[in-house]
């Protein structure tokens, strides 16, 4: 593989990890568990999660927001 192909694969992997963190955050999974699942540091999880909008009551849990 060329260097450019490897770099593109790394960017794709990192983007997919970010998307996984967002989806797990929206599902209400705790940050420590997200860190373990995504195999990254807590700073990355926290940095992404702080941009998610919280529902009333301070949770990002979509299921509980639908019940209200």
PDB file of N, CA and C in Angstrom:
ATOM      1  N   UNK A   1       0.835  -1.187   0.000  1.00  0.00           N
ATOM      2  CA  UNK A   1       0.000   0.000   0.000  1.00  0.00           C
ATOM      3  C   UNK A   1       0.877   1.247   0.000  1.00  0.00           C
ATOM      4  N   UNK A   2       0.401   2.245  -0.690  1.00  0.00           N
ATOM      5  CA  UNK A   2       1.154   3.487  -0.703  1.00  0.00           C
ATOM      6  C   UNK A   2       0.900   4.272   0.579  1.00  0.00           C
ATOM      7  N   UNK A   3       1.768   5.216   0.834  1.00  0.00           N
ATOM      8  CA  UNK A   3       1.652   6.029   2.053  1.00  0.00           C
ATOM      9  C   UNK A   3       0.320   6.788   2.076  1.00  0.00           C
ATOM     10  N   UNK A   4      -0.128   7.279   0.907  1.00  0.00           N
ATOM     11  CA  UNK A   4      -1.383   8.021   0.835  1.00  0.00           C
ATOM     12  C   UNK A   4      -2.569   7.121   1.167  1.00  0.00           C
ATOM     13  N   UNK A   5      -2.546   5.870   0.706  1.00  0.00           N
ATOM     14  CA  UNK A   5      -3.632   4.937   0.995  1.00  0.00           C
ATOM     15  C   UNK A   5      -3.684   4.615   2.486  1.00  0.00           C
ATOM     16  N   UNK A   6      -2.541   4.447   3.111  1.00  0.00           N
ATOM     17  CA  UNK A   6      -2.495   4.152   4.541  1.00  0.00           C
ATOM     18  C   UNK A   6      -3.035   5.335   5.327  1.00  0.00           C
ATOM     19  N   UNK A   7      -2.649   6.553   4.946  1.00  0.00           N
ATOM     20  CA  UNK A   7      -3.127   7.753   5.630  1.00  0.00           C
ATOM     21  C   UNK A   7      -4.646   7.864   5.500  1.00  0.00           C
ATOM     22  N   UNK A   8      -5.185   7.589   4.329  1.00  0.00           N
ATOM     23  CA  UNK A   8      -6.631   7.637   4.114  1.00  0.00           C
ATOM     24  C   UNK A   8      -7.360   6.600   4.945  1.00  0.00           C
ATOM     25  N   UNK A   9      -6.775   5.429   5.088  1.00  0.00           N
ATOM     26  CA  UNK A   9      -7.382   4.378   5.900  1.00  0.00           C
ATOM     27  C   UNK A   9      -7.398   4.787   7.366  1.00  0.00           C
ATOM     28  N   UNK A  10      -6.327   5.436   7.831  1.00  0.00           N
ATOM     29  CA  UNK A  10      -6.276   5.903   9.214  1.00  0.00           C
ATOM     30  C   UNK A  10      -7.325   6.979   9.477  1.00  0.00           C
ATOM     31  N   UNK A  11      -7.502   7.894   8.541  1.00  0.00           N
ATOM     32  CA  UNK A  11      -8.516   8.936   8.695  1.00  0.00           C
ATOM     33  C   UNK A  11      -9.908   8.331   8.740  1.00  0.00           C
ATOM     34  N   UNK A  12     -10.151   7.338   7.903  1.00  0.00           N
ATOM     35  CA  UNK A  12     -11.446   6.665   7.891  1.00  0.00           C
ATOM     36  C   UNK A  12     -11.701   5.966   9.210  1.00  0.00           C
ATOM     37  N   UNK A  13     -10.694   5.298   9.734  1.00  0.00           N
ATOM     38  CA  UNK A  13     -10.826   4.605  11.018  1.00  0.00           C
ATOM     39  C   UNK A  13     -11.142   5.588  12.132  1.00  0.00           C
ATOM     40  N   UNK A  14     -10.456   6.713  12.153  1.00  0.00           N
ATOM     41  CA  UNK A  14     -10.680   7.708  13.198  1.00  0.00           C
ATOM     42  C   UNK A  14     -12.071   8.328  13.085  1.00  0.00           C
ATOM     43  N   UNK A  15     -12.532   8.561  11.867  1.00  0.00           N
ATOM     44  CA  UNK A  15     -13.875   9.101  11.672  1.00  0.00           C
ATOM     45  C   UNK A  15     -14.927   8.109  12.150  1.00  0.00           C
ATOM     46  N   UNK A  16     -14.734   6.839  11.847  1.00  0.00           N
ATOM     47  CA  UNK A  16     -15.674   5.817  12.306  1.00  0.00           C
ATOM     48  C   UNK A  16     -15.695   5.722  13.830  1.00  0.00           C
ATOM     49  N   UNK A  17     -14.545   5.876  14.468  1.00  0.00           N
ATOM     50  CA  UNK A  17     -14.503   5.882  15.937  1.00  0.00           C
ATOM     51  C   UNK A  17     -15.296   7.062  16.482  1.00  0.00           C
ATOM     52  N   UNK A  18     -15.130   8.237  15.871  1.00  0.00           N
ATOM     53  CA  UNK A  18     -15.879   9.412  16.311  1.00  0.00           C
ATOM     54  C   UNK A  18     -17.382   9.187  16.163  1.00  0.00           C
ATOM     55  N   UNK A  19     -17.791   8.593  15.060  1.00  0.00           N
ATOM     56  CA  UNK A  19     -19.208   8.315  14.843  1.00  0.00           C
ATOM     57  C   UNK A  19     -19.735   7.304  15.858  1.00  0.00           C
ATOM     58  N   UNK A  20     -18.922   6.318  16.193  1.00  0.00           N
ATOM     59  CA  UNK A  20     -19.303   5.337  17.206  1.00  0.00           C
ATOM     60  C   UNK A  20     -19.502   6.023  18.556  1.00  0.00           C
ATOM     61  N   UNK A  21     -18.595   6.917  18.911  1.00  0.00           N
ATOM     62  CA  UNK A  21     -18.700   7.641  20.180  1.00  0.00           C
ATOM     63  C   UNK A  21     -19.986   8.462  20.215  1.00  0.00           C
ATOM     64  N   UNK A  22     -20.311   9.135  19.131  1.00  0.00           N
ATOM     65  CA  UNK A  22     -21.536   9.941  19.067  1.00  0.00           C
ATOM     66  C   UNK A  22     -22.765   9.056  19.235  1.00  0.00           C
ATOM     67  N   UNK A  23     -22.825   7.963  18.508  1.00  0.00           N
ATOM     68  CA  UNK A  23     -23.998   7.090  18.582  1.00  0.00           C
ATOM     69  C   UNK A  23     -24.166   6.480  19.968  1.00  0.00           C
ATOM     70  N   UNK A  24     -23.067   6.054  20.572  1.00  0.00           N
ATOM     71  CA  UNK A  24     -23.152   5.493  21.919  1.00  0.00           C
ATOM     72  C   UNK A  24     -23.555   6.568  22.921  1.00  0.00           C
ATOM     73  N   UNK A  25     -23.066   7.779  22.728  1.00  0.00           N
ATOM     74  CA  UNK A  25     -23.450   8.879  23.609  1.00  0.00           C
ATOM     75  C   UNK A  25     -24.930   9.193  23.507  1.00  0.00           C
ATOM     76  N   UNK A  26     -25.456   9.201  22.295  1.00  0.00           N
ATOM     77  CA  UNK A  26     -26.885   9.446  22.104  1.00  0.00           C
ATOM     78  C   UNK A  26     -27.733   8.323  22.683  1.00  0.00           C
ATOM     79  N   UNK A  27     -27.178   7.125  22.724  1.00  0.00           N
ATOM     80  CA  UNK A  27     -27.896   5.979  23.282  1.00  0.00           C
ATOM     81  C   UNK A  27     -27.853   5.960  24.804  1.00  0.00           C
ATOM     82  N   UNK A  28     -27.088   6.870  25.407  1.00  0.00           N
ATOM     83  CA  UNK A  28     -27.045   6.957  26.856  1.00  0.00           C
ATOM     84  C   UNK A  28     -26.006   6.077  27.521  1.00  0.00           C
ATOM     85  N   UNK A  29     -25.045   5.588  26.762  1.00  0.00           N
ATOM     86  CA  UNK A  29     -23.980   4.759  27.325  1.00  0.00           C
ATOM     87  C   UNK A  29     -23.021   5.662  28.101  1.00  0.00           C
ATOM     88  N   UNK A  30     -22.632   5.273  29.320  1.00  0.00           N
ATOM     89  CA  UNK A  30     -21.697   6.095  30.103  1.00  0.00           C
ATOM     90  C   UNK A  30     -20.351   6.269  29.396  1.00  0.00           C
ATOM     91  N   UNK A  31     -19.703   7.399  29.655  1.00  0.00           N
ATOM     92  CA  UNK A  31     -18.458   7.729  28.968  1.00  0.00           C
ATOM     93  C   UNK A  31     -17.353   6.707  29.209  1.00  0.00           C
ATOM     94  N   UNK A  32     -17.247   6.168  30.401  1.00  0.00           N
ATOM     95  CA  UNK A  32     -16.205   5.173  30.679  1.00  0.00           C
ATOM     96  C   UNK A  32     -16.404   3.920  29.829  1.00  0.00           C
ATOM     97  N   UNK A  33     -17.654   3.516  29.631  1.00  0.00           N
ATOM     98  CA  UNK A  33     -17.918   2.342  28.796  1.00  0.00           C
ATOM     99  C   UNK A  33     -17.646   2.651  27.327  1.00  0.00           C
ATOM    100  N   UNK A  34     -17.969   3.868  26.898  1.00  0.00           N
ATOM    101  CA  UNK A  34     -17.676   4.272  25.522  1.00  0.00           C
ATOM    102  C   UNK A  34     -16.172   4.222  25.289  1.00  0.00           C
ATOM    103  N   UNK A  35     -15.397   4.702  26.263  1.00  0.00           N
ATOM    104  CA  UNK A  35     -13.935   4.694  26.151  1.00  0.00           C
ATOM    105  C   UNK A  35     -13.412   3.280  25.950  1.00  0.00           C
ATOM    106  N   UNK A  36     -13.975   2.331  26.673  1.00  0.00           N
ATOM    107  CA  UNK A  36     -13.545   0.935  26.558  1.00  0.00           C
ATOM    108  C   UNK A  36     -13.951   0.360  25.203  1.00  0.00           C
ATOM    109  N   UNK A  37     -15.187   0.619  24.785  1.00  0.00           N
ATOM    110  CA  UNK A  37     -15.689   0.076  23.516  1.00  0.00           C
ATOM    111  C   UNK A  37     -14.908   0.642  22.333  1.00  0.00           C
ATOM    112  N   UNK A  38     -14.691   1.956  22.322  1.00  0.00           N
ATOM    113  CA  UNK A  38     -14.011   2.612  21.198  1.00  0.00           C
ATOM    114  C   UNK A  38     -12.492   2.491  21.280  1.00  0.00           C
ATOM    115  N   UNK A  39     -11.975   2.007  22.417  1.00  0.00           N
ATOM    116  CA  UNK A  39     -10.531   1.857  22.627  1.00  0.00           C
ATOM    117  C   UNK A  39      -9.783   3.166  22.377  1.00  0.00           C
ATOM    118  N   UNK A  40     -10.220   4.193  23.098  1.00  0.00           N
ATOM    119  CA  UNK A  40      -9.561   5.491  22.999  1.00  0.00           C
ATOM    120  C   UNK A  40      -9.496   6.107  24.390  1.00  0.00           C
ATOM    121  N   UNK A  41      -8.884   7.287  24.490  1.00  0.00           N
ATOM    122  CA  UNK A  41      -8.750   7.912  25.803  1.00  0.00           C
ATOM    123  C   UNK A  41     -10.014   8.689  26.157  1.00  0.00           C
ATOM    124  N   UNK A  42     -10.202   8.925  27.449  1.00  0.00           N
ATOM    125  CA  UNK A  42     -11.406   9.589  27.948  1.00  0.00           C
ATOM    126  C   UNK A  42     -11.491  11.034  27.462  1.00  0.00           C
ATOM    127  N   UNK A  43     -10.357  11.660  27.196  1.00  0.00           N
ATOM    128  CA  UNK A  43     -10.358  13.028  26.686  1.00  0.00           C
ATOM    129  C   UNK A  43     -11.030  13.128  25.326  1.00  0.00           C
ATOM    130  N   UNK A  44     -10.805  12.149  24.494  1.00  0.00           N
ATOM    131  CA  UNK A  44     -11.441  12.135  23.172  1.00  0.00           C
ATOM    132  C   UNK A  44     -12.947  11.954  23.307  1.00  0.00           C
ATOM    133  N   UNK A  45     -13.354  11.031  24.171  1.00  0.00           N
ATOM    134  CA  UNK A  45     -14.783  10.796  24.392  1.00  0.00           C
ATOM    135  C   UNK A  45     -15.432  12.061  24.948  1.00  0.00           C
ATOM    136  N   UNK A  46     -14.814  12.652  25.952  1.00  0.00           N
ATOM    137  CA  UNK A  46     -15.353  13.850  26.576  1.00  0.00           C
ATOM    138  C   UNK A  46     -15.426  15.006  25.579  1.00  0.00           C
ATOM    139  N   UNK A  47     -14.408  15.152  24.756  1.00  0.00           N
ATOM    140  CA  UNK A  47     -14.385  16.223  23.766  1.00  0.00           C
ATOM    141  C   UNK A  47     -15.503  16.117  22.748  1.00  0.00           C
ATOM    142  N   UNK A  48     -15.862  14.905  22.392  1.00  0.00           N
ATOM    143  CA  UNK A  48     -16.946  14.692  21.428  1.00  0.00           C
ATOM    144  C   UNK A  48     -18.301  14.816  22.119  1.00  0.00           C
ATOM    145  N   UNK A  49     -18.413  14.241  23.308  1.00  0.00           N
ATOM    146  CA  UNK A  49     -19.691  14.222  24.020  1.00  0.00           C
ATOM    147  C   UNK A  49     -20.149  15.619  24.432  1.00  0.00           C
ATOM    148  N   UNK A  50     -19.221  16.535  24.667  1.00  0.00           N
ATOM    149  CA  UNK A  50     -19.631  17.868  25.116  1.00  0.00           C
ATOM    150  C   UNK A  50     -20.376  18.630  24.022  1.00  0.00           C
ATOM    151  N   UNK A  51     -20.276  18.187  22.784  1.00  0.00           N
ATOM    152  CA  UNK A  51     -20.970  18.844  21.683  1.00  0.00           C
ATOM    153  C   UNK A  51     -22.369  18.287  21.451  1.00  0.00           C
ATOM    154  N   UNK A  52     -22.698  17.183  22.109  1.00  0.00           N
ATOM    155  CA  UNK A  52     -24.030  16.608  21.951  1.00  0.00           C
ATOM    156  C   UNK A  52     -25.019  17.418  22.767  1.00  0.00           C
ATOM    157  N   UNK A  53     -26.181  17.661  22.201  1.00  0.00           N
ATOM    158  CA  UNK A  53     -27.202  18.405  22.923  1.00  0.00           C
ATOM    159  C   UNK A  53     -27.835  17.492  23.958  1.00  0.00           C
ATOM    160  N   UNK A  54     -28.018  18.030  25.149  1.00  0.00           N
ATOM    161  CA  UNK A  54     -28.647  17.241  26.202  1.00  0.00           C
ATOM    162  C   UNK A  54     -30.145  17.486  26.197  1.00  0.00           C
ATOM    163  N   UNK A  55     -30.875  16.481  26.592  1.00  0.00           N
ATOM    164  CA  UNK A  55     -32.324  16.593  26.718  1.00  0.00           C
ATOM    165  C   UNK A  55     -32.642  17.251  28.058  1.00  0.00           C
ATOM    166  N   UNK A  56     -33.895  17.648  28.255  1.00  0.00           N
ATOM    167  CA  UNK A  56     -34.270  18.198  29.560  1.00  0.00           C
ATOM    168  C   UNK A  56     -34.059  17.124  30.612  1.00  0.00           C
ATOM    169  N   UNK A  57     -33.470  17.503  31.712  1.00  0.00           N
ATOM    170  CA  UNK A  57     -33.121  16.526  32.731  1.00  0.00           C
ATOM    171  C   UNK A  57     -31.653  16.173  32.677  1.00  0.00           C
ATOM    172  N   UNK A  58     -30.907  16.736  31.721  1.00  0.00           N
ATOM    173  CA  UNK A  58     -29.466  16.557  31.677  1.00  0.00           C
ATOM    174  C   UNK A  58     -28.987  15.249  31.095  1.00  0.00           C
ATOM    175  N   UNK A  59     -29.792  14.565  30.317  1.00  0.00           N
ATOM    176  CA  UNK A  59     -29.355  13.298  29.738  1.00  0.00           C
ATOM    177  C   UNK A  59     -29.399  13.374  28.223  1.00  0.00           C
ATOM    178  N   UNK A  60     -28.573  12.595  27.575  1.00  0.00           N
ATOM    179  CA  UNK A  60     -28.608  12.516  26.116  1.00  0.00           C
ATOM    180  C   UNK A  60     -29.335  11.257  25.675  1.00  0.00           C
ATOM    181  N   UNK A  61     -30.057  10.628  26.590  1.00  0.00           N
ATOM    182  CA  UNK A  61     -30.749   9.381  26.307  1.00  0.00           C
ATOM    183  C   UNK A  61     -31.983   9.668  25.453  1.00  0.00           C
ATOM    184  N   UNK A  62     -31.978   9.206  24.219  1.00  0.00           N
ATOM    185  CA  UNK A  62     -33.069   9.449  23.284  1.00  0.00           C
ATOM    186  C   UNK A  62     -34.329   8.724  23.729  1.00  0.00           C
ATOM    187  N   UNK A  63     -34.196   7.514  24.248  1.00  0.00           N
ATOM    188  CA  UNK A  63     -35.354   6.723  24.655  1.00  0.00           C
ATOM    189  C   UNK A  63     -36.129   7.421  25.769  1.00  0.00           C
ATOM    190  N   UNK A  64     -35.435   7.968  26.754  1.00  0.00           N
ATOM    191  CA  UNK A  64     -36.139   8.646  27.846  1.00  0.00           C
ATOM    192  C   UNK A  64     -36.771   9.947  27.361  1.00  0.00           C
ATOM    193  N   UNK A  65     -36.179  10.590  26.388  1.00  0.00           N
ATOM    194  CA  UNK A  65     -36.745  11.824  25.853  1.00  0.00           C
ATOM    195  C   UNK A  65     -38.035  11.538  25.091  1.00  0.00           C
ATOM    196  N   UNK A  66     -38.124  10.389  24.433  1.00  0.00           N
ATOM    197  CA  UNK A  66     -39.329  10.026  23.693  1.00  0.00           C
ATOM    198  C   UNK A  66     -40.476   9.694  24.639  1.00  0.00           C
ATOM    199  N   UNK A  67     -40.159   9.177  25.829  1.00  0.00           N
ATOM    200  CA  UNK A  67     -41.193   8.797  26.790  1.00  0.00           C
ATOM    201  C   UNK A  67     -41.868  10.009  27.408  1.00  0.00           C
ATOM    202  N   UNK A  68     -41.222  11.158  27.395  1.00  0.00           N
ATOM    203  CA  UNK A  68     -41.769  12.351  28.071  1.00  0.00           C
ATOM    204  C   UNK A  68     -42.874  12.981  27.278  1.00  0.00           C
TER     205      UNK A  68
END
